[in-house]
PDB file of C-alpha atoms in Angstrom:
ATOM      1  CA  UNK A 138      75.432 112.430 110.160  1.00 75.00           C
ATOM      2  CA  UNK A 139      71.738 111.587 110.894  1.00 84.00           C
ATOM      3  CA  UNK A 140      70.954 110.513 114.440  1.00 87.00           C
ATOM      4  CA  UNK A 141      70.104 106.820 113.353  1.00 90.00           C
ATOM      5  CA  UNK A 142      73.657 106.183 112.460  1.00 89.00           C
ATOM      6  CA  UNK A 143      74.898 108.105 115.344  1.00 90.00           C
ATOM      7  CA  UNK A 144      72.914 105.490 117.555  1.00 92.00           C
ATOM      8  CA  UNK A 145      73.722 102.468 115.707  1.00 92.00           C
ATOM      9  CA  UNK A 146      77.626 103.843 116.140  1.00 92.00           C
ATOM     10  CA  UNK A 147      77.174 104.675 120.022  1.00 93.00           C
ATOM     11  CA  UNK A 148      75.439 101.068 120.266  1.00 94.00           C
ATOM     12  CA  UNK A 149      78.294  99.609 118.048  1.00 94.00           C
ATOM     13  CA  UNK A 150      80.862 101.077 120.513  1.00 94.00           C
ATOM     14  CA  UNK A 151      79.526  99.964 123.947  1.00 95.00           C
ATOM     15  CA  UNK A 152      79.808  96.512 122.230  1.00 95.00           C
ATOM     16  CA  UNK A 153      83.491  97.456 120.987  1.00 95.00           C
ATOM     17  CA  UNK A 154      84.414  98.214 124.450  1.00 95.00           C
ATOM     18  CA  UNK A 155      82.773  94.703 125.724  1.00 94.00           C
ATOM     19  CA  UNK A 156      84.646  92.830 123.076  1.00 94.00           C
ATOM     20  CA  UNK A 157      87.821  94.672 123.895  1.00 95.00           C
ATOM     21  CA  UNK A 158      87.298  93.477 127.622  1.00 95.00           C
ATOM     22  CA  UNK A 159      87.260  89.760 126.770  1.00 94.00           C
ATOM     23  CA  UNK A 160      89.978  90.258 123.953  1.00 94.00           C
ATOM     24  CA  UNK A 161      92.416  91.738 127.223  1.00 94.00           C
ATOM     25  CA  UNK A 162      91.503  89.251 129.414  1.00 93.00           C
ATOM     26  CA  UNK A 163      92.214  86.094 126.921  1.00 93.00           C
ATOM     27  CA  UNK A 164      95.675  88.009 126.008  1.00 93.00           C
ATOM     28  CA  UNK A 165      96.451  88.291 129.254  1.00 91.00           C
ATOM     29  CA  UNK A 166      95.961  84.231 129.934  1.00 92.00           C
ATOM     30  CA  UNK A 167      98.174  83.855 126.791  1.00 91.00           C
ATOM     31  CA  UNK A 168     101.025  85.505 128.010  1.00 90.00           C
ATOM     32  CA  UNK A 169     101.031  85.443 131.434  1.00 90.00           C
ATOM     33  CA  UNK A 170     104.188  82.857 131.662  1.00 88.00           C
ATOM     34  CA  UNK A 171     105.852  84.163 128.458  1.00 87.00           C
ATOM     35  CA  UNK A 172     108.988  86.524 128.808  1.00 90.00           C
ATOM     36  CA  UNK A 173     108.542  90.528 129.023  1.00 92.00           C
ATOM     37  CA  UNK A 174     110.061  91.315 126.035  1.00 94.00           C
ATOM     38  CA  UNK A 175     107.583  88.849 123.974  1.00 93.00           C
ATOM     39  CA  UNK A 176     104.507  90.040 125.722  1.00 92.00           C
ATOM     40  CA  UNK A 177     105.309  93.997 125.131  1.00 93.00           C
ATOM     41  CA  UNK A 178     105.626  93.161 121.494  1.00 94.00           C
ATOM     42  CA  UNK A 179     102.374  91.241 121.193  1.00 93.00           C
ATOM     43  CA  UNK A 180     100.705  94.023 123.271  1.00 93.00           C
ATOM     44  CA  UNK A 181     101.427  96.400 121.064  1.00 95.00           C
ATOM     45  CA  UNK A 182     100.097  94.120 117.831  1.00 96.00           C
ATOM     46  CA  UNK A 183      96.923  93.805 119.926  1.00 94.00           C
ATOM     47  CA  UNK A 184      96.421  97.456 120.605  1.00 94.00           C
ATOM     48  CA  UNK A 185      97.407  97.907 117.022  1.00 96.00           C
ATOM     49  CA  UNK A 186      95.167  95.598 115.890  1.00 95.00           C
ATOM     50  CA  UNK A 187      92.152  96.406 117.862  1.00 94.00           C
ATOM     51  CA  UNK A 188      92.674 100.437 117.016  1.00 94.00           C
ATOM     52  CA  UNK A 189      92.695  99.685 113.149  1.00 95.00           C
ATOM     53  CA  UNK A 190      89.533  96.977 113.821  1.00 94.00           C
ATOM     54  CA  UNK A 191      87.701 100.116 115.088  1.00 93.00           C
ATOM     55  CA  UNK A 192      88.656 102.658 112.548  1.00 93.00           C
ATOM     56  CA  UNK A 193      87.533 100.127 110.495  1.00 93.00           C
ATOM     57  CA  UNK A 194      84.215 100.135 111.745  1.00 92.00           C
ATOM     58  CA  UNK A 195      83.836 103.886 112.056  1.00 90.00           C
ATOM     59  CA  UNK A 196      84.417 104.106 108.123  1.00 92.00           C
ATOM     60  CA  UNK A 197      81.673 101.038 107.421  1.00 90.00           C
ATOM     61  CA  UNK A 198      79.645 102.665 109.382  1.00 88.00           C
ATOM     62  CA  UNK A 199      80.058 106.742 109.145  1.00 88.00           C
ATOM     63  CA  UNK A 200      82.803 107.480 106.719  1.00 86.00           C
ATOM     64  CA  UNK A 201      85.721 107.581 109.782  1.00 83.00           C
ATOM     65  CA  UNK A 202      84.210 110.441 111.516  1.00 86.00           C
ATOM     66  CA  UNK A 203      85.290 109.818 115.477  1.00 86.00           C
ATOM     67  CA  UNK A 204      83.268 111.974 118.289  1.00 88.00           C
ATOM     68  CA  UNK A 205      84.621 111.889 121.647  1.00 91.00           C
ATOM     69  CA  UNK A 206      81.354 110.137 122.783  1.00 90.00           C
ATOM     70  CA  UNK A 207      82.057 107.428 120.652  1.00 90.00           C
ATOM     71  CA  UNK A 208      84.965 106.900 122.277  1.00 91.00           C
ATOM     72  CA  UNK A 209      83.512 107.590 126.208  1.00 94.00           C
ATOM     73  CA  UNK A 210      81.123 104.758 125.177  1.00 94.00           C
ATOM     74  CA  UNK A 211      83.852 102.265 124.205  1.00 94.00           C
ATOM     75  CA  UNK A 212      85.555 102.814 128.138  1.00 94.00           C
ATOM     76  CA  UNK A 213      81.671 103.209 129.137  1.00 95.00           C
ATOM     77  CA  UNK A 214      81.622  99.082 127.913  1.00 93.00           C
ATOM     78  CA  UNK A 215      84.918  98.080 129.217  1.00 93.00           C
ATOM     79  CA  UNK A 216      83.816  99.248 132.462  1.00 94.00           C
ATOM     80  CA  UNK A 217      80.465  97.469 132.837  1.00 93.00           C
ATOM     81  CA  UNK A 218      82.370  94.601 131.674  1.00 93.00           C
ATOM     82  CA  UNK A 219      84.552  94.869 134.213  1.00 91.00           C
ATOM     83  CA  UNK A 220      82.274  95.432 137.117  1.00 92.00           C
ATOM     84  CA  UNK A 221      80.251  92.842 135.930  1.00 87.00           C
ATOM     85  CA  UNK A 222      82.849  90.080 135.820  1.00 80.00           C
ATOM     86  CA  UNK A 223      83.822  90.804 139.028  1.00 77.00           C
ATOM     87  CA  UNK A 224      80.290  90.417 140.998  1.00 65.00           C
TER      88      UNK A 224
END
């Protein structure tokens, strides 16, 4: 894999993990007065959903191949995400 796609992946995943921040936090306004048993199935469609979404982008963009990093940089968004929204 040639280090341009291995940036434009590690850039593509600190944006996954910022996307996957809002995503949470507008299913979580969704269900928050819905019953438990509805909101642990459409928690598990979302995680479903946003796993396959990323696969999906890993094989448009490198044929599927997943590094660790790629994956520290997806938490690395969600967390400046989160710090950020709560300044």
């Amino acid at each position: 894999m040639s280090s341009y796609v291995q940036l434009i992946c590690l850039i593509g995943s600190f944006l996954y993990g910022c996307l996957l921040y809002y995503t949470n936090i507008f299913n979580e306004k969704i269900l928050q007065n819905k019953g438990v048993i509805f909101r642990l199935i459409c928690r598990i469609f979302y995680v479903n959903n946003m796993a396959l979404l990323y696969i999906l982008f890993l094989y448009k963009m490198n044929n599927g191949i997943l590094h660790i990093y790629f994956v520290l940089f997806i938490f690395f968004g969600y967390l400046i995400m989160s710090v950020k929204k709560r300044k």
